Amino acid sequence: MTTIDPGDFWVANIPFTSGAGSKKRPILLLWLDGEDIVVAVVTSAKPRSQTDVFLNDWSISGLRVASTVRLSRLDCLEKSLLLPGKKIGQISQPDAAEVKRVWDLYVKPQF
């Protein structure tokens, strides 16, 4: 059985907020909480805000194209939404350090 760890890139079946379907997307697993996982969307779009982190090591992490982790797009998913056998790879240490830096600076409750 494939292990599921924070820092992994996976393909997940992300449900639309309307409940009308879903889309297969790459995600970065941020943390585990029992049978739930908290993930950030990975996109091929260039960074557009201070909470987007371009991945310098996207190719060695297993991603097919230059990619950005979008920390403004977090989802809490059931582990069952990870597609079997679709683990892409793991974030590099330098990219992980940048994600953590941006998280600490910009991702926080705004109340």
PDB file of N, CA, C and O in Angstrom, residues 5-53:
ATOM      1  N   ASP A   5       1.710  10.967   2.888  1.00  0.00           N
ATOM      2  CA  ASP A   5       2.472  11.797   3.810  1.00  0.00           C
ATOM      3  C   ASP A   5       2.360  13.272   3.452  1.00  0.00           C
ATOM      4  O   ASP A   5       2.255  13.619   2.261  1.00  0.00           O
ATOM      5  N   PRO A   6       2.430  14.150   4.455  1.00  0.00           N
ATOM      6  CA  PRO A   6       2.511  15.580   4.158  1.00  0.00           C
ATOM      7  C   PRO A   6       3.720  15.837   3.256  1.00  0.00           C
ATOM      8  O   PRO A   6       4.771  15.218   3.413  1.00  0.00           O
ATOM      9  N   GLY A   7       3.545  16.753   2.302  1.00  0.00           N
ATOM     10  CA  GLY A   7       4.604  17.048   1.351  1.00  0.00           C
ATOM     11  C   GLY A   7       4.495  16.266   0.063  1.00  0.00           C
ATOM     12  O   GLY A   7       5.230  16.515  -0.886  1.00  0.00           O
ATOM     13  N   ASP A   8       3.555  15.311   0.010  1.00  0.00           N
ATOM     14  CA  ASP A   8       3.332  14.536  -1.210  1.00  0.00           C
ATOM     15  C   ASP A   8       2.498  15.334  -2.203  1.00  0.00           C
ATOM     16  O   ASP A   8       1.590  16.075  -1.817  1.00  0.00           O
ATOM     17  N   PHE A   9       2.797  15.131  -3.482  1.00  0.00           N
ATOM     18  CA  PHE A   9       1.912  15.582  -4.563  1.00  0.00           C
ATOM     19  C   PHE A   9       1.102  14.378  -5.006  1.00  0.00           C
ATOM     20  O   PHE A   9       1.653  13.294  -5.209  1.00  0.00           O
ATOM     21  N   TRP A  10      -0.203  14.558  -5.146  1.00  0.00           N
ATOM     22  CA  TRP A  10      -1.125  13.514  -5.591  1.00  0.00           C
ATOM     23  C   TRP A  10      -2.068  14.094  -6.632  1.00  0.00           C
ATOM     24  O   TRP A  10      -2.233  15.308  -6.714  1.00  0.00           O
ATOM     25  N   VAL A  11      -2.748  13.206  -7.338  1.00  0.00           N
ATOM     26  CA  VAL A  11      -3.914  13.597  -8.122  1.00  0.00           C
ATOM     27  C   VAL A  11      -5.120  13.227  -7.268  1.00  0.00           C
ATOM     28  O   VAL A  11      -5.217  12.105  -6.761  1.00  0.00           O
ATOM     29  N   ALA A  12      -6.015  14.192  -7.089  1.00  0.00           N
ATOM     30  CA  ALA A  12      -7.212  13.974  -6.269  1.00  0.00           C
ATOM     31  C   ALA A  12      -8.445  14.343  -7.072  1.00  0.00           C
ATOM     32  O   ALA A  12      -8.388  15.164  -7.992  1.00  0.00           O
ATOM     33  N   ASN A  13      -9.531  13.731  -6.718  1.00  0.00           N
ATOM     34  CA  ASN A  13     -10.827  14.022  -7.319  1.00  0.00           C
ATOM     35  C   ASN A  13     -11.473  15.129  -6.481  1.00  0.00           C
ATOM     36  O   ASN A  13     -12.042  14.854  -5.436  1.00  0.00           O
ATOM     37  N   ILE A  14     -11.361  16.386  -6.925  1.00  0.00           N
ATOM     38  CA  ILE A  14     -11.832  17.540  -6.157  1.00  0.00           C
ATOM     39  C   ILE A  14     -13.288  17.843  -6.516  1.00  0.00           C
ATOM     40  O   ILE A  14     -13.574  18.184  -7.663  1.00  0.00           O
ATOM     41  N   PRO A  15     -14.210  17.724  -5.556  1.00  0.00           N
ATOM     42  CA  PRO A  15     -15.615  18.032  -5.847  1.00  0.00           C
ATOM     43  C   PRO A  15     -15.811  19.534  -6.067  1.00  0.00           C
ATOM     44  O   PRO A  15     -15.182  20.358  -5.407  1.00  0.00           O
ATOM     45  N   PHE A  16     -16.677  19.891  -7.004  1.00  0.00           N
ATOM     46  CA  PHE A  16     -17.051  21.292  -7.201  1.00  0.00           C
ATOM     47  C   PHE A  16     -17.877  21.743  -6.009  1.00  0.00           C
ATOM     48  O   PHE A  16     -18.626  20.962  -5.414  1.00  0.00           O
ATOM     49  N   THR A  17     -17.768  23.016  -5.641  1.00  0.00           N
ATOM     50  CA  THR A  17     -18.512  23.526  -4.489  1.00  0.00           C
ATOM     51  C   THR A  17     -20.018  23.428  -4.704  1.00  0.00           C
ATOM     52  O   THR A  17     -20.778  23.316  -3.750  1.00  0.00           O
ATOM     53  N   SER A  18     -20.472  23.427  -5.954  1.00  0.00           N
ATOM     54  CA  SER A  18     -21.898  23.307  -6.243  1.00  0.00           C
ATOM     55  C   SER A  18     -22.405  21.886  -5.999  1.00  0.00           C
ATOM     56  O   SER A  18     -23.609  21.661  -5.947  1.00  0.00           O
ATOM     57  N   GLY A  19     -21.476  20.931  -5.877  1.00  0.00           N
ATOM     58  CA  GLY A  19     -21.871  19.535  -5.710  1.00  0.00           C
ATOM     59  C   GLY A  19     -22.169  18.842  -7.025  1.00  0.00           C
ATOM     60  O   GLY A  19     -22.470  17.656  -7.061  1.00  0.00           O
ATOM     61  N   ALA A  20     -22.081  19.582  -8.132  1.00  0.00           N
ATOM     62  CA  ALA A  20     -22.406  19.024  -9.457  1.00  0.00           C
ATOM     63  C   ALA A  20     -21.139  18.559 -10.153  1.00  0.00           C
ATOM     64  O   ALA A  20     -20.657  19.185 -11.085  1.00  0.00           O
ATOM     65  N   GLY A  21     -20.567  17.470  -9.670  1.00  0.00           N
ATOM     66  CA  GLY A  21     -19.402  16.895 -10.329  1.00  0.00           C
ATOM     67  C   GLY A  21     -18.106  17.170  -9.599  1.00  0.00           C
ATOM     68  O   GLY A  21     -18.076  17.660  -8.474  1.00  0.00           O
ATOM     69  N   SER A  22     -17.021  16.840 -10.292  1.00  0.00           N
ATOM     70  CA  SER A  22     -15.695  16.987  -9.717  1.00  0.00           C
ATOM     71  C   SER A  22     -14.672  17.082 -10.840  1.00  0.00           C
ATOM     72  O   SER A  22     -15.009  16.902 -12.009  1.00  0.00           O
ATOM     73  N   LYS A  23     -13.435  17.356 -10.456  1.00  0.00           N
ATOM     74  CA  LYS A  23     -12.359  17.462 -11.425  1.00  0.00           C
ATOM     75  C   LYS A  23     -11.103  16.834 -10.832  1.00  0.00           C
ATOM     76  O   LYS A  23     -10.810  17.035  -9.647  1.00  0.00           O
ATOM     77  N   LYS A  24     -10.375  16.097 -11.644  1.00  0.00           N
ATOM     78  CA  LYS A  24      -9.102  15.535 -11.205  1.00  0.00           C
ATOM     79  C   LYS A  24      -8.057  16.641 -11.276  1.00  0.00           C
ATOM     80  O   LYS A  24      -7.891  17.284 -12.303  1.00  0.00           O
ATOM     81  N   ARG A  25      -7.370  16.873 -10.131  1.00  0.00           N
ATOM     82  CA  ARG A  25      -6.375  17.949 -10.041  1.00  0.00           C
ATOM     83  C   ARG A  25      -5.173  17.486  -9.247  1.00  0.00           C
ATOM     84  O   ARG A  25      -5.320  16.701  -8.310  1.00  0.00           O
ATOM     85  N   PRO A  26      -4.007  18.041  -9.561  1.00  0.00           N
ATOM     86  CA  PRO A  26      -2.861  17.790  -8.679  1.00  0.00           C
ATOM     87  C   PRO A  26      -2.997  18.634  -7.414  1.00  0.00           C
ATOM     88  O   PRO A  26      -3.507  19.760  -7.455  1.00  0.00           O
ATOM     89  N   ILE A  27      -2.576  18.062  -6.302  1.00  0.00           N
ATOM     90  CA  ILE A  27      -2.643  18.755  -5.019  1.00  0.00           C
ATOM     91  C   ILE A  27      -1.342  18.521  -4.254  1.00  0.00           C
ATOM     92  O   ILE A  27      -0.623  17.548  -4.513  1.00  0.00           O
ATOM     93  N   LEU A  28      -1.065  19.419  -3.315  1.00  0.00           N
ATOM     94  CA  LEU A  28       0.018  19.224  -2.360  1.00  0.00           C
ATOM     95  C   LEU A  28      -0.622  18.932  -1.016  1.00  0.00           C
ATOM     96  O   LEU A  28      -1.424  19.726  -0.518  1.00  0.00           O
ATOM     97  N   LEU A  29      -0.282  17.801  -0.438  1.00  0.00           N
ATOM     98  CA  LEU A  29      -0.830  17.416   0.854  1.00  0.00           C
ATOM     99  C   LEU A  29      -0.102  18.190   1.951  1.00  0.00           C
ATOM    100  O   LEU A  29       1.116  18.117   2.058  1.00  0.00           O
ATOM    101  N   LEU A  30      -0.839  18.999   2.722  1.00  0.00           N
ATOM    102  CA  LEU A  30      -0.242  19.823   3.767  1.00  0.00           C
ATOM    103  C   LEU A  30      -0.214  19.124   5.120  1.00  0.00           C
ATOM    104  O   LEU A  30       0.777  19.185   5.830  1.00  0.00           O
ATOM    105  N   TRP A  31      -1.343  18.506   5.525  1.00  0.00           N
ATOM    106  CA  TRP A  31      -1.349  17.733   6.766  1.00  0.00           C
ATOM    107  C   TRP A  31      -2.482  16.730   6.767  1.00  0.00           C
ATOM    108  O   TRP A  31      -3.442  16.841   6.011  1.00  0.00           O
ATOM    109  N   LEU A  32      -2.308  15.740   7.644  1.00  0.00           N
ATOM    110  CA  LEU A  32      -3.287  14.660   7.823  1.00  0.00           C
ATOM    111  C   LEU A  32      -4.039  14.899   9.123  1.00  0.00           C
ATOM    112  O   LEU A  32      -3.451  15.337  10.108  1.00  0.00           O
ATOM    113  N   ASP A  33      -5.329  14.566   9.111  1.00  0.00           N
ATOM    114  CA  ASP A  33      -6.148  14.653  10.313  1.00  0.00           C
ATOM    115  C   ASP A  33      -7.092  13.460  10.291  1.00  0.00           C
ATOM    116  O   ASP A  33      -8.208  13.566   9.783  1.00  0.00           O
ATOM    117  N   GLY A  34      -6.628  12.332  10.784  1.00  0.00           N
ATOM    118  CA  GLY A  34      -7.429  11.108  10.729  1.00  0.00           C
ATOM    119  C   GLY A  34      -7.627  10.677   9.284  1.00  0.00           C
ATOM    120  O   GLY A  34      -6.671  10.507   8.536  1.00  0.00           O
ATOM    121  N   GLU A  35      -8.880  10.550   8.882  1.00  0.00           N
ATOM    122  CA  GLU A  35      -9.187  10.154   7.498  1.00  0.00           C
ATOM    123  C   GLU A  35      -9.318  11.354   6.569  1.00  0.00           C
ATOM    124  O   GLU A  35      -9.604  11.198   5.388  1.00  0.00           O
ATOM    125  N   ASP A  36      -9.110  12.547   7.112  1.00  0.00           N
ATOM    126  CA  ASP A  36      -9.165  13.760   6.304  1.00  0.00           C
ATOM    127  C   ASP A  36      -7.754  14.252   6.012  1.00  0.00           C
ATOM    128  O   ASP A  36      -6.821  13.988   6.770  1.00  0.00           O
ATOM    129  N   ILE A  37      -7.633  14.991   4.916  1.00  0.00           N
ATOM    130  CA  ILE A  37      -6.369  15.613   4.551  1.00  0.00           C
ATOM    131  C   ILE A  37      -6.633  17.070   4.190  1.00  0.00           C
ATOM    132  O   ILE A  37      -7.688  17.395   3.660  1.00  0.00           O
ATOM    133  N   VAL A  38      -5.699  17.922   4.524  1.00  0.00           N
ATOM    134  CA  VAL A  38      -5.782  19.320   4.115  1.00  0.00           C
ATOM    135  C   VAL A  38      -4.762  19.504   3.000  1.00  0.00           C
ATOM    136  O   VAL A  38      -3.585  19.130   3.154  1.00  0.00           O
ATOM    137  N   VAL A  39      -5.246  20.044   1.879  1.00  0.00           N
ATOM    138  CA  VAL A  39      -4.412  20.132   0.684  1.00  0.00           C
ATOM    139  C   VAL A  39      -4.464  21.548   0.103  1.00  0.00           C
ATOM    140  O   VAL A  39      -5.401  22.298   0.361  1.00  0.00           O
ATOM    141  N   ALA A  40      -3.452  21.855  -0.698  1.00  0.00           N
ATOM    142  CA  ALA A  40      -3.441  23.078  -1.493  1.00  0.00           C
ATOM    143  C   ALA A  40      -3.466  22.670  -2.958  1.00  0.00           C
ATOM    144  O   ALA A  40      -2.826  21.691  -3.356  1.00  0.00           O
ATOM    145  N   VAL A  41      -4.194  23.421  -3.747  1.00  0.00           N
ATOM    146  CA  VAL A  41      -4.290  23.174  -5.176  1.00  0.00           C
ATOM    147  C   VAL A  41      -2.950  23.491  -5.832  1.00  0.00           C
ATOM    148  O   VAL A  41      -2.272  24.443  -5.469  1.00  0.00           O
ATOM    149  N   VAL A  42      -2.585  22.669  -6.816  1.00  0.00           N
ATOM    150  CA  VAL A  42      -1.405  22.908  -7.640  1.00  0.00           C
ATOM    151  C   VAL A  42      -1.908  23.243  -9.038  1.00  0.00           C
ATOM    152  O   VAL A  42      -2.780  22.562  -9.574  1.00  0.00           O
ATOM    153  N   THR A  43      -1.373  24.320  -9.615  1.00  0.00           N
ATOM    154  CA  THR A  43      -1.832  24.783 -10.914  1.00  0.00           C
ATOM    155  C   THR A  43      -0.645  25.050 -11.839  1.00  0.00           C
ATOM    156  O   THR A  43       0.466  25.320 -11.358  1.00  0.00           O
ATOM    157  N   SER A  44      -0.893  25.013 -13.126  1.00  0.00           N
ATOM    158  CA  SER A  44       0.156  25.369 -14.091  1.00  0.00           C
ATOM    159  C   SER A  44       0.174  26.882 -14.338  1.00  0.00           C
ATOM    160  O   SER A  44       1.071  27.381 -15.020  1.00  0.00           O
ATOM    161  N   ALA A  45      -0.783  27.601 -13.772  1.00  0.00           N
ATOM    162  CA  ALA A  45      -0.816  29.062 -13.920  1.00  0.00           C
ATOM    163  C   ALA A  45       0.346  29.695 -13.152  1.00  0.00           C
ATOM    164  O   ALA A  45       0.776  29.175 -12.127  1.00  0.00           O
ATOM    165  N   LYS A  46       0.812  30.811 -13.643  1.00  0.00           N
ATOM    166  CA  LYS A  46       1.873  31.551 -12.948  1.00  0.00           C
ATOM    167  C   LYS A  46       1.311  32.149 -11.664  1.00  0.00           C
ATOM    168  O   LYS A  46       0.115  32.384 -11.556  1.00  0.00           O
ATOM    169  N   PRO A  47       2.170  32.399 -10.671  1.00  0.00           N
ATOM    170  CA  PRO A  47       1.695  33.031  -9.435  1.00  0.00           C
ATOM    171  C   PRO A  47       0.970  34.342  -9.725  1.00  0.00           C
ATOM    172  O   PRO A  47       1.381  35.113 -10.590  1.00  0.00           O
ATOM    173  N   ARG A  48      -0.143  34.570  -8.985  1.00  0.00           N
ATOM    174  CA  ARG A  48      -0.925  35.790  -9.187  1.00  0.00           C
ATOM    175  C   ARG A  48      -1.164  36.554  -7.896  1.00  0.00           C
ATOM    176  O   ARG A  48      -1.770  37.615  -7.911  1.00  0.00           O
ATOM    177  N   SER A  49      -0.728  35.991  -6.781  1.00  0.00           N
ATOM    178  CA  SER A  49      -0.893  36.685  -5.504  1.00  0.00           C
ATOM    179  C   SER A  49       0.258  36.299  -4.579  1.00  0.00           C
ATOM    180  O   SER A  49       1.032  35.384  -4.872  1.00  0.00           O
ATOM    181  N   GLN A  50       0.334  36.984  -3.447  1.00  0.00           N
ATOM    182  CA  GLN A  50       1.410  36.731  -2.496  1.00  0.00           C
ATOM    183  C   GLN A  50       1.332  35.347  -1.848  1.00  0.00           C
ATOM    184  O   GLN A  50       2.306  34.887  -1.267  1.00  0.00           O
ATOM    185  N   THR A  51       0.190  34.678  -1.965  1.00  0.00           N
ATOM    186  CA  THR A  51       0.049  33.344  -1.380  1.00  0.00           C
ATOM    187  C   THR A  51       0.260  32.233  -2.407  1.00  0.00           C
ATOM    188  O   THR A  51       0.039  31.065  -2.097  1.00  0.00           O
ATOM    189  N   ASP A  52       0.704  32.578  -3.601  1.00  0.00           N
ATOM    190  CA  ASP A  52       1.055  31.585  -4.616  1.00  0.00           C
ATOM    191  C   ASP A  52       2.562  31.356  -4.577  1.00  0.00           C
ATOM    192  O   ASP A  52       3.339  32.312  -4.529  1.00  0.00           O
ATOM    193  N   VAL A  53       2.964  30.092  -4.598  1.00  0.00           N
ATOM    194  CA  VAL A  53       4.382  29.750  -4.525  1.00  0.00           C
ATOM    195  C   VAL A  53       4.760  28.975  -5.788  1.00  0.00           C
ATOM    196  O   VAL A  53       4.266  27.866  -6.018  1.00  0.00           O
TER     197      VAL A  53
END
